[in-house]
Each structure stands twice: as C-alpha cells, then as structure tokens.
mmCIF file of C-alpha atoms in Angstrom:
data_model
loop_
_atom_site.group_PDB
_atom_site.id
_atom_site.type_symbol
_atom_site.label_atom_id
_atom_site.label_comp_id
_atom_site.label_asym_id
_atom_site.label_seq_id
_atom_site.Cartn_x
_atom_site.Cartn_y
_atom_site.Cartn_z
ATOM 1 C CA UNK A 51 -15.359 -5.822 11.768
ATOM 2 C CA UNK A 52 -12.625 -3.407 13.011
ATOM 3 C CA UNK A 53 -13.406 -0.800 16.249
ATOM 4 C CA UNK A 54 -10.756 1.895 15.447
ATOM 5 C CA UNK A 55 -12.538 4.451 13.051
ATOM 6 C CA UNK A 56 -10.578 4.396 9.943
ATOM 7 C CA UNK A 57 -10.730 7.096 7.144
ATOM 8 C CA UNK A 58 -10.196 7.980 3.600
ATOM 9 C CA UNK A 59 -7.645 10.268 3.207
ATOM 10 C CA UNK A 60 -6.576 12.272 -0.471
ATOM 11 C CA UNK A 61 -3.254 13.176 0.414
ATOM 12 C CA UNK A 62 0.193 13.515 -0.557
ATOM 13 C CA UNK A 63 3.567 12.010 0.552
ATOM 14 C CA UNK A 64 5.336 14.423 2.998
ATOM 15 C CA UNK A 65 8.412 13.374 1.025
ATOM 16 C CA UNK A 66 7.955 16.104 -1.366
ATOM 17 C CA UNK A 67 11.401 17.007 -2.853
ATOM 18 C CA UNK A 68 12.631 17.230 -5.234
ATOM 19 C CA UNK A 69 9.407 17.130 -7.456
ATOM 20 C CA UNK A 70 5.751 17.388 -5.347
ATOM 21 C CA UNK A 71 4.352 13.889 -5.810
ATOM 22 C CA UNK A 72 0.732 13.196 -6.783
ATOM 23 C CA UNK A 73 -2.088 12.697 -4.525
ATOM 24 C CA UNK A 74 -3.188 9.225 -3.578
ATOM 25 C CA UNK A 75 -6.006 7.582 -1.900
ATOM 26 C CA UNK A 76 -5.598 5.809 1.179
ATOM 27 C CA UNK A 77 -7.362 4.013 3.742
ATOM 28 C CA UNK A 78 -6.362 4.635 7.657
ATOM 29 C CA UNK A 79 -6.716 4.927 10.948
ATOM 30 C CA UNK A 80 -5.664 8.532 12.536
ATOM 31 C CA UNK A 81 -2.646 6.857 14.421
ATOM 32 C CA UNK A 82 -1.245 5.621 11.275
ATOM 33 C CA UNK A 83 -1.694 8.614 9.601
ATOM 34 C CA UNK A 84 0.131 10.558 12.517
ATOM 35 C CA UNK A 85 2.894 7.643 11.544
ATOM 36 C CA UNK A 86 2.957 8.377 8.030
ATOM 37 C CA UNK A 87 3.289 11.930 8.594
ATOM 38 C CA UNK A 88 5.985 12.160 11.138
ATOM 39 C CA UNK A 89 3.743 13.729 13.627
ATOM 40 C CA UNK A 90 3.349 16.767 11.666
ATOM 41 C CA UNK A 91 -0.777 16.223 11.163
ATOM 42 C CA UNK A 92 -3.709 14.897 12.707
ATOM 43 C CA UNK A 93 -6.583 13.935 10.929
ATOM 44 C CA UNK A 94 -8.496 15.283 13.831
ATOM 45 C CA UNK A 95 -6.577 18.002 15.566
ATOM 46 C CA UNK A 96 -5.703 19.714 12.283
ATOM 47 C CA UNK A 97 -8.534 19.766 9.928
ATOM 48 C CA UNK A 98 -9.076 22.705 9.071
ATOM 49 C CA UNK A 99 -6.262 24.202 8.930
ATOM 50 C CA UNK A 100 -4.474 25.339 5.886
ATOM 51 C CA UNK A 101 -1.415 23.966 5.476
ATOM 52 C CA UNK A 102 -2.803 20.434 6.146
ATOM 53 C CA UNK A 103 -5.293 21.226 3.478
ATOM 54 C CA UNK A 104 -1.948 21.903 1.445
ATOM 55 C CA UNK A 105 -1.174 17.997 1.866
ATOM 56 C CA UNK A 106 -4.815 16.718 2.616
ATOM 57 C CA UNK A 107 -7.718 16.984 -0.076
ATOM 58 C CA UNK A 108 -10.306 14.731 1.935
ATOM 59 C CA UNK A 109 -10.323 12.862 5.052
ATOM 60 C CA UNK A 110 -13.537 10.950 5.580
ATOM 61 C CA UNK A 111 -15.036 8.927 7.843
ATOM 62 C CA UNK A 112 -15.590 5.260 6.505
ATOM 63 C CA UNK A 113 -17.733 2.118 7.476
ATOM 64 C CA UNK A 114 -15.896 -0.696 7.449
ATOM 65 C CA UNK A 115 -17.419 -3.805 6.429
ATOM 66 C CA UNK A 116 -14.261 -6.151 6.724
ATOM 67 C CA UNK A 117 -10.994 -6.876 7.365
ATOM 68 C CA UNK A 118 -8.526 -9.687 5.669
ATOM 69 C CA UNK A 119 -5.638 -10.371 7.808
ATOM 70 C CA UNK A 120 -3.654 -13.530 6.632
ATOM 71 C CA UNK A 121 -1.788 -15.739 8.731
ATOM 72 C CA UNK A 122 1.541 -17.264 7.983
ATOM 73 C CA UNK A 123 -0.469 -20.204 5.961
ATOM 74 C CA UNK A 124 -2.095 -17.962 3.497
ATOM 75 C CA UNK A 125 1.019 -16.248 2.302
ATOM 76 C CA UNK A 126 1.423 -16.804 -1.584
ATOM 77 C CA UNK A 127 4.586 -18.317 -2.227
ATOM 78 C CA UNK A 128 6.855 -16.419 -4.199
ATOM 79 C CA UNK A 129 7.265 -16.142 -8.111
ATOM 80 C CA UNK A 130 7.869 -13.605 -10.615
ATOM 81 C CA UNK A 131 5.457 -11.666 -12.407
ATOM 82 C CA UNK A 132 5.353 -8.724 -14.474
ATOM 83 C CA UNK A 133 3.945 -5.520 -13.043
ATOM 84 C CA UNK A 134 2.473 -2.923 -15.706
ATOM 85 C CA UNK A 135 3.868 0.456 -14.268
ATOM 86 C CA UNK A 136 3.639 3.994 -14.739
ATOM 87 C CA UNK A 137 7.340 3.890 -16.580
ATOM 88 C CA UNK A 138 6.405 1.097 -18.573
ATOM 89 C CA UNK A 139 6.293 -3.387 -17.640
ATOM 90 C CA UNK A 140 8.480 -4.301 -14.707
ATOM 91 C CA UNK A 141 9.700 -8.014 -13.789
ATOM 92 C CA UNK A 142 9.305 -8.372 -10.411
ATOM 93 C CA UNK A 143 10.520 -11.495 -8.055
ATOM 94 C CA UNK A 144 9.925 -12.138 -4.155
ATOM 95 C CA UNK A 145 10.010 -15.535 -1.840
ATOM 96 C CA UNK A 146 6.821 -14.581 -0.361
ATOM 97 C CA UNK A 147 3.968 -12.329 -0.127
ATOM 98 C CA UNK A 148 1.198 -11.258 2.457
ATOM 99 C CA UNK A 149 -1.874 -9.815 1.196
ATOM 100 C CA UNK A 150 -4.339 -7.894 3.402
ATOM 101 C CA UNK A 151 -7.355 -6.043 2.585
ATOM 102 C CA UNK A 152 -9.886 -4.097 3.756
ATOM 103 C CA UNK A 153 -13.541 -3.077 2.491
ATOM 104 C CA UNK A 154 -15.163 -0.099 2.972
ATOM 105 C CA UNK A 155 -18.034 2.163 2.380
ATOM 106 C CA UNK A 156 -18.491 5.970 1.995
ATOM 107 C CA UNK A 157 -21.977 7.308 0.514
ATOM 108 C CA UNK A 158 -23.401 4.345 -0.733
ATOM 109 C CA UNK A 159 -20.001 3.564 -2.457
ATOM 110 C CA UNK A 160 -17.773 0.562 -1.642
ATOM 111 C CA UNK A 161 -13.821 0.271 -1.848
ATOM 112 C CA UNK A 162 -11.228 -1.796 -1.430
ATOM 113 C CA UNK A 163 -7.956 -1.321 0.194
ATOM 114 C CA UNK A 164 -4.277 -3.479 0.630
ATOM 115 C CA UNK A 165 -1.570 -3.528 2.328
ATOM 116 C CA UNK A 166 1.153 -5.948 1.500
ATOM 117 C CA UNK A 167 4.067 -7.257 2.552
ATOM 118 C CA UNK A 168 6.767 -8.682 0.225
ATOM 119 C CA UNK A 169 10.170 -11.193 1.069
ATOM 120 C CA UNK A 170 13.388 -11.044 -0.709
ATOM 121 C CA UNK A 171 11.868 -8.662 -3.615
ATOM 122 C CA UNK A 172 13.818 -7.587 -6.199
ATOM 123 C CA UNK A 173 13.592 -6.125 -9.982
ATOM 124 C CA UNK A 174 14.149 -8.680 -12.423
ATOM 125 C CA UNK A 175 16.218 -8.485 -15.404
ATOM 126 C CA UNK A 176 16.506 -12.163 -17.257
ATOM 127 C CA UNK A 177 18.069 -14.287 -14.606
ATOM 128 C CA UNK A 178 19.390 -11.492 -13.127
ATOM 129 C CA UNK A 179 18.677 -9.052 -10.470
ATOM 130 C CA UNK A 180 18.544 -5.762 -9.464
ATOM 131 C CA UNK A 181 18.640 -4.951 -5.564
ATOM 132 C CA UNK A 182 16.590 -1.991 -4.302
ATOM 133 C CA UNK A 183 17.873 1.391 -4.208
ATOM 134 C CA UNK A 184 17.318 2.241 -0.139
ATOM 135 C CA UNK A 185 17.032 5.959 -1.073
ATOM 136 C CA UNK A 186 13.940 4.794 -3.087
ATOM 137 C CA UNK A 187 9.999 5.105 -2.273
ATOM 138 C CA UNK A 188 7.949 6.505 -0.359
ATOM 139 C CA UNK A 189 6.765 7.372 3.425
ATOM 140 C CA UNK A 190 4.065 4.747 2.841
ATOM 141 C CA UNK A 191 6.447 1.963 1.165
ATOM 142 C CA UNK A 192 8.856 1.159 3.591
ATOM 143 C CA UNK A 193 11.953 -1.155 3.280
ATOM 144 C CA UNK A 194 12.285 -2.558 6.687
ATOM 145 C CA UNK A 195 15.266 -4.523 5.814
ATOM 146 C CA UNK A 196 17.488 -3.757 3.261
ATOM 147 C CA UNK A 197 19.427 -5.880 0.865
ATOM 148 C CA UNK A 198 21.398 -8.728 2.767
ATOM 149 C CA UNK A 199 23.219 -10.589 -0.506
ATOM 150 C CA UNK A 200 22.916 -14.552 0.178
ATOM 151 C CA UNK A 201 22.738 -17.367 -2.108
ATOM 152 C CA UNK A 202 20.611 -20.035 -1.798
ATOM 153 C CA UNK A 203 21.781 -23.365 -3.843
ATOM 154 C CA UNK A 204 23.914 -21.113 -5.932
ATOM 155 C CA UNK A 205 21.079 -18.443 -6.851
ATOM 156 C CA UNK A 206 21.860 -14.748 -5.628
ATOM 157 C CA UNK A 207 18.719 -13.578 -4.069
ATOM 158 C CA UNK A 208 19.144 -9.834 -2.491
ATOM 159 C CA UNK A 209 16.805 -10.305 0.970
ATOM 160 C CA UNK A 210 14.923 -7.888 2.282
ATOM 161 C CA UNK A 211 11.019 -6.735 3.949
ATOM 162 C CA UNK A 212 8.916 -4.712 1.824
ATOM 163 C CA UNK A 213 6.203 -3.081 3.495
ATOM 164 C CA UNK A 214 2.946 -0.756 2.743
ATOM 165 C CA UNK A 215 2.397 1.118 6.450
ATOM 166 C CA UNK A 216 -1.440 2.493 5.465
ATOM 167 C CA UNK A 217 -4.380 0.668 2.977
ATOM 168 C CA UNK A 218 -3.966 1.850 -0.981
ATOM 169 C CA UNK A 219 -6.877 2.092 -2.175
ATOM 170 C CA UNK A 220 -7.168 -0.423 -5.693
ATOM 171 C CA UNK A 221 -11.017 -0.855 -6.275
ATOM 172 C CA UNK A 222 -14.475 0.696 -6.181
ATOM 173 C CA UNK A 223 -17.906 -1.194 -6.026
ATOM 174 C CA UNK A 224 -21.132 0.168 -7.181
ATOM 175 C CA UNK A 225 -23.168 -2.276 -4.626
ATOM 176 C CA UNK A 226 -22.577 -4.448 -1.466
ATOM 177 C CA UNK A 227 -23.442 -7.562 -3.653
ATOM 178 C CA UNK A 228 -20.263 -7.099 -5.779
ATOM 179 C CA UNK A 229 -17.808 -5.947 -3.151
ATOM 180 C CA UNK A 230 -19.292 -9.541 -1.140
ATOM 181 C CA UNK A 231 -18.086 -11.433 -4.010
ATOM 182 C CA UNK A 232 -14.193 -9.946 -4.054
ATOM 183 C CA UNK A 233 -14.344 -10.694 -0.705
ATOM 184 C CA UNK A 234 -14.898 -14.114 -1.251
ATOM 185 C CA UNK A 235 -12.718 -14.524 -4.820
ATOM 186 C CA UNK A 236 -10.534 -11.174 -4.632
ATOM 187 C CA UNK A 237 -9.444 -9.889 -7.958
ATOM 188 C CA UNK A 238 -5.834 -9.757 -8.116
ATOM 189 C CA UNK A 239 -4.221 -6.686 -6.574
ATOM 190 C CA UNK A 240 -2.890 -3.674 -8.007
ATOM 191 C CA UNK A 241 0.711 -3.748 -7.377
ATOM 192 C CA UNK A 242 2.105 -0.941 -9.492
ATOM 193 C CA UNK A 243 1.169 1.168 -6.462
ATOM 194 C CA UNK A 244 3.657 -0.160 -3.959
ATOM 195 C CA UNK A 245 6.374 -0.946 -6.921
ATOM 196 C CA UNK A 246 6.400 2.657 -8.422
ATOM 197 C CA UNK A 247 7.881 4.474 -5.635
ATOM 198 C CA UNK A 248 10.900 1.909 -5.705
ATOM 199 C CA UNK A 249 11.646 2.499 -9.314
#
C-alpha cells in the first residue's frame, strides 16, 4: 500500500490548441500532477480557484488499496495487436511492454488505473511501419525517445520509449470482492487511451 496521498483528478490536457481536448480521468499524486501541468496548478494550493476549475472538474482524495509495479521479468514480450480506437482499429507493434496498475476506492466505489510503458512501438500497416509523429500526443503520453531507425536481422523496427507519466483510469468495481479478483487475473488493459493521442 502506497504513503503518498494520491487523487482522482477530471481534468483536461494543458495542451489545448488547436481544438480543447476532452476531459479524462486520472489517478495521481499532487507532484505528478504539478508535472503534468508544467507547474501551472496544484491540486492543493489552487483549488478553488477559477481558472483551475477551467481545467479541473474533480480532484478527490482516494484510498488506495494496491499498487502493481513490475520488474524487468514481468514485462510482456512484444507482439502486435489491434487496438479498437476512437478513429476506427489500429495495428499496433512494440518489443516490449510494462504494465502497472493501481486500485483504488472513492465512496464505496473501486477503480482501476495504468500506466504503461511501451519499446520500439510503432503503427502497423501489413509488414510495414509507420514511425511516430514526435509532434503527436499528449502532456500525459510522453515519447521519451524518439524514432532511432535500426534493423534487426533485416527487419526495420523504428525504436523508441513510450510512456504514460500519471494512472488512466480503465475500470470501475461495484465491490472489493471483484476488484480482488482483477488484481489477481487483471482483465486486459485499455490501450486506446495511451494510443489515441499519437494518432
């Protein structure tokens, strides 16, 4: 069980031009909100106040109940798989993938949150690829290395680090008893989330 007091926070992307994104639910401590915001807002110092309440609908205090953090031995090996997306079904492909999660609770409710963090991913088209766009997604999907072209036994693969910085929320729970039981066998994550913003 974590000791920072996380929260969940309604908000929207600070990025906001050219078009004023949608809200999204996330899961966070107030230090990686500060992050995600540039320093602008604090979930402590500013509430309140009305132009945070521009870019923040809720930020709640949580309970956490657990934390997932997986070592180098639990990464999933990569593959492709296809991704059903706001803008329609998107190959994706990657070398390697680290899932964490995190379960909360806010009045008598339980969530789930993820972060992940992808290898070499890249949009697939047939045997193809298509690198990322850098100018692409969001302050909460961050590309912490861009494309470096390599092959690898005669296969282009574009490498990069894909990151999430704060928890998307994916799930809800309507008791403890079924929240236990993702814990133990998670259903698989929802990763049109973290692809959108890169589309």
């Amino acid at each position: 069980m974590s000791k920072q007091q996380f929260y969940m926070v309604v908000c929207r992307s600070p990025n906001f031009y050219p078009r004023t994104p949608e809200f999204r639910i996330f899961i966070t401590t107030n230090k990686e909100f500060i992050e995600f915001y540039q320093g602008a807002f604090d979930l402590i110092r500013n509430q309140g106040e009305r132009t945070f309440h521009n870019y923040v609908l809720m930020a709640d205090p949580v309970i956490v109940h657990t934390t997932t953090t997986h070592d180098e031995s639990d990464v999933i090996k990569g593959k492709q798989r296809l991704i059903t997306t706001n803008s329609g079904k998107v190959k994706i492909g990657y070398t390697k993938i680290k899932e964490d999660r995190i379960y909360v609770e806010v009045d008598g409710w339980y969530y789930r949150g993820y972060k992940v963090t992808f290898h070499d991913l890249c949009l697939v088209n047939a045997m193809d690829f298509t690198p990322l766009d850098k100018s692409k997604g969001d302050r909460n999907i961050i590309i912490i290395e861009h494309n470096k072209r390599k092959s690898i036994k005669s296969i282009k693969v574009a490498h990069n680090i894909v990151a999430s910085r704060l928890y998307i929320l994916d799930m809800w729970f309507s008791t403890l008893e079924l929240m236990n039981k993702d814990v133990m066998n998670p259903m698989e994550l929802y990763l049109a989330k973290v692809i959108e913003p890169l589309l």
